[in-house]
Amino acid sequence: MSNDSLTIEHQPLKRCDLFRIRGRVDGETAPRLEQALRRVLENGRYKLVLNLAEVTFLSSAGLRVLITIAKECRRFNRGNLYLAAPNQRVQQVLELAGLDELFKTFPTEVEAVGNF
Amino acid sequence: MSNDSLTIEHQPLKRCDLFRIRGRVDGETAPRLEQALRRVLENGRYKLVLNLAEVTFLSSAGLRVLITIAKECRRFNRGNLYLAAPNQRVQQVLELAGLDELFKTFPTEVEAVGNF
Amino acid sequence: MSVDAPASAHHLHITATPAALSTIRTFTEGCCHALGLDDEQTFWILLAVEEAITNIIEHAYAGRGGELDIRCWRADDDFYILLHDHGRPFAPETVAPPDLESPLETRSVGGLGLYFMRKLMDEVRFSFDAEGNHLLMVKRHAVG
Amino acid sequence: MSVDAPASAHHLHITATPAALSTIRTFTEGCCHALGLDDEQTFWILLAVEEAITNIIEHAYAGRGGELDIRCWRADDDFYILLHDHGRPFAPETVAPPDLESPLETRSVGGLGLYFMRKLMDEVRFSFDAEGNHLLMVKRHAVG
Ligand SMILES: Nc1ncnc2c1ncn2[C@@H]1O[C@H](COP(=O)(O)OP(=O)(O)O)[C@@H](O)[C@H]1O
Ligand SMILES: Nc1ncnc2c1ncn2[C@@H]1O[C@H](COP(=O)(O)OP(=O)(O)O)[C@@H](O)[C@H]1O
């Protein structure tokens, strides 16, 4: 496995849960991302910020996770999933999928966290 | 005036107002800091985060501003002033003044913002 | 299949499982560089290939693994990649394109893989015959 | 005053106004380095001096400006700084120390300047006579 494999850093804050995602989000690693996010939803927390600054690769398997989790967060207006600091590659992949308008995206994680 | 004179960056967020303070907070520059913070209080916003990572000098005149503004923020339980990312010098000055326990301080600005 | 890889094509034979993905990636990346593609082009080709291979692992072989051949080559300044597996065939023309217009709440969570392949490559041609399933993807003017 | 600066002391004569603070700072920093103090020591001395000068500008001269002499020297490994102004004298012994125990809500916002000077320096001695106000601050073992 190449050494930019997925790492997930989770920082629970009072207002929301911040995740710093690093490396590859692909068919192989996306399940791990989904699991990490789902664990937070299961604790009744539905305000998530994903810092994507250091995501080096994002495939449709990763987007599937983002869409699934964002849907669950938004249900009953109980929360949302914000994206923070996507790098150019990530931004291009989101645009390719027509998702760039659908996720609320902030240039920095502090703006994402501060706008919940 | 030395070139590390005070600069203040203000980022209004939905939850709170974030200030990044850089350079010297001393007898000469403290009034500018007070003015910048007070302008936000006058708009009815009482949740402030001060990022002190790049403060190079902090004298009692600066502490006076922090105490004054923190008091106003906390009045009627309407808010607070959090400190973020104080460097070692700043931390030592806060300790010298016995203020380190009185201000809620977070290692990063995102934790400060996320905990309002 | 109508297009045959030249004998000089780069070739990887491997069992299609999730564990093989990183080897496939390294192989494909190496081919791209050896054939003169820049990092930008390589990134998008890796994404298209990732989607194609993931589908073979998940859908054609339904997670049970199976043989996979990957061949890459260049003709003029066009980049070719040919995938060959022996899994279940399917009817690509019956797969509805993803709905990119509706809001997130009503959007399907999947179906982006084929769409990405088609957006990223200039040609995406499936064929299914007695020898198995073939997928040819071409990126025109990939070198330049 | 009982302690006189040696003739060899570094000396700055300036009008005590807020605009003079950066010159005073540069002068003091230069003295510290010339006399062999490290950056750590220098930082804390600059803080003590900043507090002392701010008080002279604000309290002794009440913002109207006035003459100020600063002298720095070293004796053995002790660092001396002597400030001399002609403003209003005061009674340092009547200034109550700041309350460092009570919660923020009930704390006074000021009164930390003298406290800092006393905490940071080993000796802080005021004297007031016909020639004006003198403030001697000593940091022992400042070098080495
Ligand atoms: N190589 C394949 N073998 C069999 N079926 C496939 C293959 N590739 C795609 N499919 C079918 O096409 C559908 C759409 O594929 P795709 O766009 O990649 O989205 P996803 O894999 O996320 O469903 C799949 O759900 C599957 O039914
Ligand atoms: N150089 C001085 N000349 C006159 N009064 C002084 C001087 N320094 C201090 N004082 C008096 O002592 C008080 C406490 O000083 P200080 O601890 O520096 O706190 P602050 O200046 O914030 O009030 C001042 O309010 C002032 O009344």
XYZ file of N, CA and C in Angstrom, chain A residues 16-73:
174
model
N -19.140 21.121 17.040
C -19.140 20.232 15.880
C -17.961 19.258 15.992
N -17.869 18.379 15.034
C -16.743 17.439 14.989
C -15.887 17.737 13.765
N -14.607 17.925 14.016
C -13.673 18.267 12.951
C -12.845 17.034 12.585
N -12.807 16.755 11.286
C -11.994 15.652 10.792
C -10.950 16.193 9.838
N -9.704 15.816 10.067
C -8.650 16.151 9.106
C -8.303 14.877 8.352
N -8.570 14.921 7.048
C -8.404 13.747 6.207
C -7.119 13.917 5.408
N -6.270 12.897 5.452
C -4.995 13.001 4.736
C -4.779 11.773 3.866
N -4.264 12.016 2.671
C -3.903 10.896 1.809
C -4.999 10.543 0.824
N -5.173 9.242 0.572
C -6.056 8.772 -0.485
C -7.427 8.382 0.051
N -8.466 8.882 -0.614
C -9.813 8.392 -0.330
C -10.281 7.701 -1.596
N -10.130 6.378 -1.620
C -10.430 5.616 -2.836
C -11.242 4.377 -2.475
N -11.432 3.513 -3.437
C -12.247 2.318 -3.199
C -11.756 1.485 -2.028
N -10.457 1.534 -1.798
C -9.892 0.713 -0.741
C -10.072 1.356 0.637
N -9.934 2.681 0.698
C -9.908 3.339 2.014
C -11.237 3.998 2.387
N -12.113 4.221 1.404
C -13.370 4.933 1.694
C -14.182 4.276 2.815
N -14.211 2.938 2.910
C -14.975 2.335 4.007
C -14.490 2.776 5.390
N -13.175 2.981 5.499
C -12.646 3.432 6.789
C -13.122 4.839 7.112
N -13.173 5.672 6.076
C -13.675 7.032 6.294
C -15.143 6.985 6.718
N -15.916 6.170 6.001
C -17.335 6.089 6.327
C -17.550 5.636 7.772
N -16.759 4.644 8.167
C -16.877 4.122 9.523
C -16.579 5.200 10.575
N -15.515 5.961 10.322
C -15.113 6.994 11.286
C -16.201 8.066 11.412
N -16.797 8.442 10.281
C -17.825 9.483 10.319
C -19.103 8.939 10.956
N -19.406 7.704 10.609
C -20.649 7.108 11.104
C -20.632 6.948 12.627
N -19.450 6.707 13.164
C -19.333 6.551 14.612
C -19.796 7.826 15.329
N -19.502 8.973 14.703
C -19.905 10.249 15.295
C -21.420 10.444 15.168
N -21.972 10.094 14.009
C -23.425 10.203 13.833
C -24.146 9.331 14.860
N -23.579 8.171 15.116
C -24.217 7.256 16.069
C -24.246 7.828 17.479
N -23.350 8.793 17.739
C -23.386 9.464 19.037
C -24.298 10.679 19.021
N -25.101 10.787 17.973
C -26.080 11.877 17.925
C -25.480 13.217 17.565
N -24.331 13.183 16.928
C -23.705 14.449 16.516
C -23.723 14.516 14.991
N -24.294 15.610 14.465
C -24.547 15.697 13.025
C -23.940 16.945 12.388
N -23.034 17.598 13.109
C -22.349 18.752 12.521
C -20.894 18.370 12.312
N -20.550 18.168 11.056
C -19.209 17.675 10.738
C -18.487 18.672 9.841
N -17.202 18.826 10.089
C -16.324 19.583 9.192
C -15.223 18.640 8.733
N -15.052 18.557 7.421
C -13.975 17.722 6.874
C -12.930 18.623 6.236
N -11.751 18.632 6.832
C -10.630 19.366 6.242
C -9.981 18.466 5.184
N -10.066 18.914 3.928
C -9.580 18.095 2.810
C -8.269 18.625 2.225
N -7.607 19.493 2.967
C -6.410 20.144 2.423
C -5.358 19.127 1.989
N -5.262 18.033 2.728
C -4.171 17.103 2.438
C -4.650 15.797 1.813
N -5.809 15.852 1.181
C -6.292 14.692 0.441
C -5.582 14.679 -0.918
N -4.877 13.599 -1.195
C -4.075 13.549 -2.426
C -4.832 12.899 -3.570
N -5.890 12.154 -3.241
C -6.626 11.428 -4.277
C -8.034 11.192 -3.760
N -9.011 11.420 -4.633
C -10.411 11.265 -4.223
C -11.153 10.639 -5.387
N -11.656 9.434 -5.191
C -12.379 8.774 -6.270
C -13.872 8.772 -5.966
N -14.659 8.206 -6.888
C -16.109 8.213 -6.692
C -16.509 7.461 -5.425
N -15.682 6.510 -4.999
C -15.985 5.795 -3.755
C -15.950 6.750 -2.562
N -15.011 7.698 -2.620
C -14.936 8.704 -1.563
C -16.109 9.660 -1.621
N -16.470 10.066 -2.821
C -17.611 10.977 -2.983
C -18.896 10.329 -2.490
N -18.995 9.028 -2.734
C -20.176 8.292 -2.270
C -20.308 8.426 -0.750
N -19.202 8.337 -0.054
C -19.222 8.483 1.411
C -19.649 9.899 1.793
N -19.064 10.884 1.128
C -19.422 12.274 1.459
C -20.918 12.505 1.260
N -21.448 12.007 0.143
C -22.870 12.223 -0.139
C -23.743 11.500 0.892
N -23.420 10.235 1.146
C -24.203 9.456 2.118
C -24.245 10.146 3.478
N -23.067 10.534 3.954
C -22.996 11.104 5.301
C -23.649 12.489 5.325
N -23.435 13.277 4.284
C -24.056 14.612 4.250
C -25.572 14.491 4.303
N -26.104 13.532 3.575
C -27.563 13.326 3.601
C -28.048 13.029 5.015
N -27.334 12.143 5.679
C -27.767 11.790 7.042
C -27.652 12.966 7.994
N -26.602 13.762 7.802
C -26.423 14.929 8.673
C -27.575 15.916 8.510
